[in-house]
């Protein structure tokens, strides 16, 4: 995947890897590699090297913090490496970053290609998921981070321990001065993540009265 993020031009790839000493221990790895700005790909290496810069992925910063603070509802960062490309690289001296995080156990509640597994759970278990969500999301927001997108595919439910995990890209919230204490989760949050299905679009209105009659739970 190629992205432009501000003045950065880079490609990313997500891989499944394992511990070389214990092959059964799986993990995810993401690679960030600086690439030439569009229409400069065919320039000579010396010219491309002038684009070289440093970069810290917001995702890495987020994983470092939640791991350091032992937030149990996000995969733990297992390791990372920040390096530069050699003279044969796409952008000589440009950034090359690797980060690996644990593969959490449980059922991924969303499926981008078909029916969402969440709705195959019993009504009682879905209620347990929603309660776990309402407890875990405020903790993430209070730390200043949130999943990049809100959807069932960003949630993993481990029924044996009653743990709900947030997975995928993470980003830092911009409102640094805002007091995030005592954050309350509303039905709107549940609808945004697909944990409830509204019967109409009234919940999108600013003056919505909060009535969830007829919502699928």
Tab-separated table of C-alpha atoms in Angstrom:
chain	number	residue	atom	x	y	z
A	1	UNK	CA	0.000	0.000	0.000
A	2	UNK	CA	1.395	3.394	-0.991
A	3	UNK	CA	0.471	6.460	1.035
A	4	UNK	CA	1.112	10.171	1.188
A	5	UNK	CA	1.038	11.335	4.798
A	6	UNK	CA	1.683	15.062	5.024
A	7	UNK	CA	4.987	15.549	3.196
A	8	UNK	CA	5.954	11.889	3.544
A	9	UNK	CA	5.752	9.393	0.706
A	10	UNK	CA	5.957	5.774	1.785
A	11	UNK	CA	4.732	2.243	1.159
A	12	UNK	CA	3.533	-0.188	3.808
A	13	UNK	CA	3.146	-3.946	3.934
A	14	UNK	CA	1.568	-6.069	6.660
A	15	UNK	CA	2.999	-9.544	7.190
A	16	UNK	CA	2.388	-12.563	9.399
A	17	UNK	CA	5.548	-13.752	11.117
A	18	UNK	CA	6.567	-16.094	13.916
A	19	UNK	CA	9.129	-16.376	16.678
A	20	UNK	CA	12.162	-18.203	15.170
A	21	UNK	CA	12.607	-20.019	18.493
A	22	UNK	CA	8.934	-20.971	18.761
A	23	UNK	CA	7.160	-21.228	15.417
A	24	UNK	CA	3.735	-21.558	17.034
A	25	UNK	CA	4.019	-18.029	18.419
A	26	UNK	CA	2.529	-15.905	15.638
A	27	UNK	CA	2.668	-12.137	15.307
A	28	UNK	CA	1.975	-9.359	12.834
A	29	UNK	CA	4.624	-7.126	11.324
A	30	UNK	CA	4.244	-3.881	9.417
A	31	UNK	CA	6.996	-2.377	7.284
A	32	UNK	CA	7.157	1.333	6.441
A	33	UNK	CA	9.486	2.167	3.560
A	34	UNK	CA	10.044	5.640	2.167
A	35	UNK	CA	9.433	5.712	-1.595
A	36	UNK	CA	10.106	8.414	-4.195
A	37	UNK	CA	7.534	11.141	-4.661
A	38	UNK	CA	5.305	10.543	-7.680
A	39	UNK	CA	7.006	11.225	-11.028
A	40	UNK	CA	10.501	11.133	-9.485
A	41	UNK	CA	10.861	7.348	-9.495
A	42	UNK	CA	13.187	7.298	-12.517
A	43	UNK	CA	15.575	9.957	-11.280
A	44	UNK	CA	19.114	8.925	-10.396
A	45	UNK	CA	19.852	7.673	-6.843
A	46	UNK	CA	21.724	10.812	-5.809
A	47	UNK	CA	18.743	12.988	-6.758
A	48	UNK	CA	16.275	10.652	-5.041
A	49	UNK	CA	18.425	10.658	-1.908
A	50	UNK	CA	17.623	14.363	-1.454
A	51	UNK	CA	14.098	13.283	-0.500
A	52	UNK	CA	15.426	11.253	2.436
A	53	UNK	CA	13.854	12.140	5.749
A	54	UNK	CA	12.976	10.639	9.116
A	55	UNK	CA	9.504	9.532	10.157
A	56	UNK	CA	7.826	8.094	13.232
A	57	UNK	CA	4.575	6.274	12.380
A	58	UNK	CA	1.737	7.351	14.711
A	59	UNK	CA	0.924	3.644	14.932
A	60	UNK	CA	4.334	2.934	16.474
A	61	UNK	CA	3.960	5.770	18.978
A	62	UNK	CA	0.524	4.449	19.957
A	63	UNK	CA	1.713	0.857	20.408
A	64	UNK	CA	4.695	2.018	22.458
A	65	UNK	CA	2.500	3.931	24.851
A	66	UNK	CA	-0.281	1.379	25.345
A	67	UNK	CA	2.326	-1.364	25.810
A	68	UNK	CA	4.296	0.723	28.301
A	69	UNK	CA	1.104	1.450	30.247
A	70	UNK	CA	0.029	-2.209	30.026
A	71	UNK	CA	-3.336	-1.529	28.384
A	72	UNK	CA	-4.746	-5.042	28.101
A	73	UNK	CA	-7.271	-4.337	25.304
A	74	UNK	CA	-4.687	-3.627	22.592
A	75	UNK	CA	-2.076	-6.046	21.190
A	76	UNK	CA	1.342	-5.657	22.797
A	77	UNK	CA	4.251	-4.248	20.808
A	78	UNK	CA	6.862	-7.012	20.568
A	79	UNK	CA	9.621	-5.004	18.967
A	80	UNK	CA	10.561	-2.456	16.338
A	81	UNK	CA	13.502	-1.228	14.313
A	82	UNK	CA	14.103	2.207	12.811
A	83	UNK	CA	16.722	2.233	10.082
A	84	UNK	CA	17.665	3.817	6.754
A	85	UNK	CA	17.876	2.465	3.235
A	86	UNK	CA	21.279	1.820	1.713
A	87	UNK	CA	22.482	3.367	-1.529
A	88	UNK	CA	20.562	0.772	-3.572
A	89	UNK	CA	17.261	1.681	-1.879
A	90	UNK	CA	14.327	3.415	-3.521
A	91	UNK	CA	15.244	6.521	-1.518
A	92	UNK	CA	18.887	6.196	-0.427
A	93	UNK	CA	19.142	7.134	3.276
A	94	UNK	CA	15.340	7.279	3.434
A	95	UNK	CA	13.522	5.738	6.388
A	96	UNK	CA	12.843	2.021	6.760
A	97	UNK	CA	10.828	0.976	9.804
A	98	UNK	CA	9.643	-2.395	11.078
A	99	UNK	CA	7.277	-3.033	13.977
A	100	UNK	CA	5.840	-6.292	15.269
A	101	UNK	CA	2.898	-6.818	17.608
A	102	UNK	CA	1.221	-9.845	19.102
A	103	UNK	CA	-1.601	-11.733	17.419
A	104	UNK	CA	-4.342	-11.672	20.039
A	105	UNK	CA	-6.599	-14.696	20.628
A	106	UNK	CA	-10.304	-14.699	19.915
A	107	UNK	CA	-12.961	-14.128	17.272
A	108	UNK	CA	-12.642	-11.188	14.903
A	109	UNK	CA	-16.137	-9.731	14.989
A	110	UNK	CA	-16.198	-8.205	11.519
A	111	UNK	CA	-15.651	-9.604	8.043
A	112	UNK	CA	-15.069	-7.200	5.163
A	113	UNK	CA	-15.886	-9.909	2.613
A	114	UNK	CA	-19.029	-11.463	4.066
A	115	UNK	CA	-21.317	-11.780	7.057
A	116	UNK	CA	-20.011	-10.409	10.346
A	117	UNK	CA	-19.326	-13.189	12.912
A	118	UNK	CA	-20.595	-10.867	15.645
A	119	UNK	CA	-24.186	-11.495	14.575
A	120	UNK	CA	-23.743	-15.275	14.839
A	121	UNK	CA	-23.197	-14.940	18.599
A	122	UNK	CA	-26.097	-15.400	20.978
A	123	UNK	CA	-27.956	-12.315	22.177
A	124	UNK	CA	-26.513	-12.862	25.653
A	125	UNK	CA	-22.927	-13.000	24.394
A	126	UNK	CA	-23.444	-9.942	22.185
A	127	UNK	CA	-24.524	-8.088	25.313
A	128	UNK	CA	-21.306	-9.208	27.010
A	129	UNK	CA	-19.340	-7.845	24.052
A	130	UNK	CA	-21.104	-4.480	24.247
A	131	UNK	CA	-20.466	-4.219	27.986
A	132	UNK	CA	-16.773	-5.011	27.448
A	133	UNK	CA	-16.661	-2.377	24.684
A	134	UNK	CA	-18.234	0.269	26.902
A	135	UNK	CA	-15.575	-0.429	29.530
A	136	UNK	CA	-12.558	-0.632	27.198
A	137	UNK	CA	-13.099	2.209	24.707
A	138	UNK	CA	-13.007	5.017	27.307
A	139	UNK	CA	-9.653	3.690	28.540
A	140	UNK	CA	-8.211	3.935	25.025
A	141	UNK	CA	-9.623	7.413	24.481
A	142	UNK	CA	-8.361	8.599	27.858
A	143	UNK	CA	-4.854	7.550	26.801
A	144	UNK	CA	-5.244	9.729	23.715
A	145	UNK	CA	-5.501	6.987	21.102
A	146	UNK	CA	-8.210	5.378	19.020
A	147	UNK	CA	-8.488	2.857	16.162
A	148	UNK	CA	-8.081	4.480	12.733
A	149	UNK	CA	-11.549	3.306	11.693
A	150	UNK	CA	-14.642	2.297	13.664
A	151	UNK	CA	-15.991	-1.080	12.586
A	152	UNK	CA	-16.582	-4.634	13.756
A	153	UNK	CA	-13.481	-5.721	11.834
A	154	UNK	CA	-11.412	-3.691	14.338
A	155	UNK	CA	-12.667	-5.776	17.269
A	156	UNK	CA	-11.596	-9.218	18.502
A	157	UNK	CA	-13.611	-10.971	21.211
A	158	UNK	CA	-11.982	-13.537	23.504
A	159	UNK	CA	-14.963	-15.150	25.184
A	160	UNK	CA	-12.941	-17.303	27.599
A	161	UNK	CA	-11.565	-14.243	29.388
A	162	UNK	CA	-14.258	-11.727	28.433
A	163	UNK	CA	-11.628	-9.515	26.800
A	164	UNK	CA	-12.362	-7.250	23.848
A	165	UNK	CA	-9.343	-6.210	21.788
A	166	UNK	CA	-8.979	-3.225	19.461
A	167	UNK	CA	-6.836	-4.041	16.432
A	168	UNK	CA	-5.606	-2.329	13.272
A	169	UNK	CA	-4.068	1.090	12.693
A	170	UNK	CA	-4.030	3.454	15.664
A	171	UNK	CA	-3.689	7.201	15.685
A	172	UNK	CA	-3.267	9.924	18.277
A	173	UNK	CA	-6.179	12.223	19.014
A	174	UNK	CA	-5.509	15.857	18.127
A	175	UNK	CA	-7.352	17.517	20.999
A	176	UNK	CA	-4.442	17.408	23.437
A	177	UNK	CA	-5.945	20.091	25.661
A	178	UNK	CA	-9.281	18.334	26.013
A	179	UNK	CA	-10.090	16.660	29.321
A	180	UNK	CA	-10.818	13.020	28.493
A	181	UNK	CA	-11.635	11.923	32.013
A	182	UNK	CA	-15.000	10.299	32.703
A	183	UNK	CA	-15.713	9.614	29.024
A	184	UNK	CA	-19.164	8.106	28.626
A	185	UNK	CA	-19.996	5.724	25.792
A	186	UNK	CA	-23.335	6.317	24.091
A	187	UNK	CA	-25.413	4.216	21.668
A	188	UNK	CA	-23.799	6.279	18.893
A	189	UNK	CA	-20.436	4.676	19.664
A	190	UNK	CA	-22.033	1.229	19.541
A	191	UNK	CA	-23.661	2.043	16.197
A	192	UNK	CA	-20.412	3.393	14.724
A	193	UNK	CA	-18.650	0.125	15.506
A	194	UNK	CA	-21.563	-1.994	14.270
A	195	UNK	CA	-22.362	-3.417	17.707
A	196	UNK	CA	-25.938	-2.190	17.290
A	197	UNK	CA	-27.892	-1.619	14.068
A	198	UNK	CA	-30.118	1.493	14.110
A	199	UNK	CA	-33.604	1.245	12.661
A	200	UNK	CA	-33.222	4.652	10.958
A	201	UNK	CA	-30.687	7.432	10.393
A	202	UNK	CA	-32.106	9.650	13.126
A	203	UNK	CA	-29.161	8.833	15.397
A	204	UNK	CA	-26.907	10.790	13.004
A	205	UNK	CA	-28.730	14.030	13.816
A	206	UNK	CA	-27.105	16.419	16.273
A	207	UNK	CA	-30.316	16.727	18.298
A	208	UNK	CA	-31.102	12.997	18.390
A	209	UNK	CA	-33.034	12.140	21.556
A	210	UNK	CA	-31.172	8.873	22.224
A	211	UNK	CA	-34.159	6.594	21.578
A	212	UNK	CA	-32.900	3.142	20.492
A	213	UNK	CA	-36.327	1.545	20.128
A	214	UNK	CA	-36.265	-0.915	17.246
A	215	UNK	CA	-32.470	-1.154	17.101
A	216	UNK	CA	-30.966	-4.571	16.453
A	217	UNK	CA	-28.748	-5.606	19.360
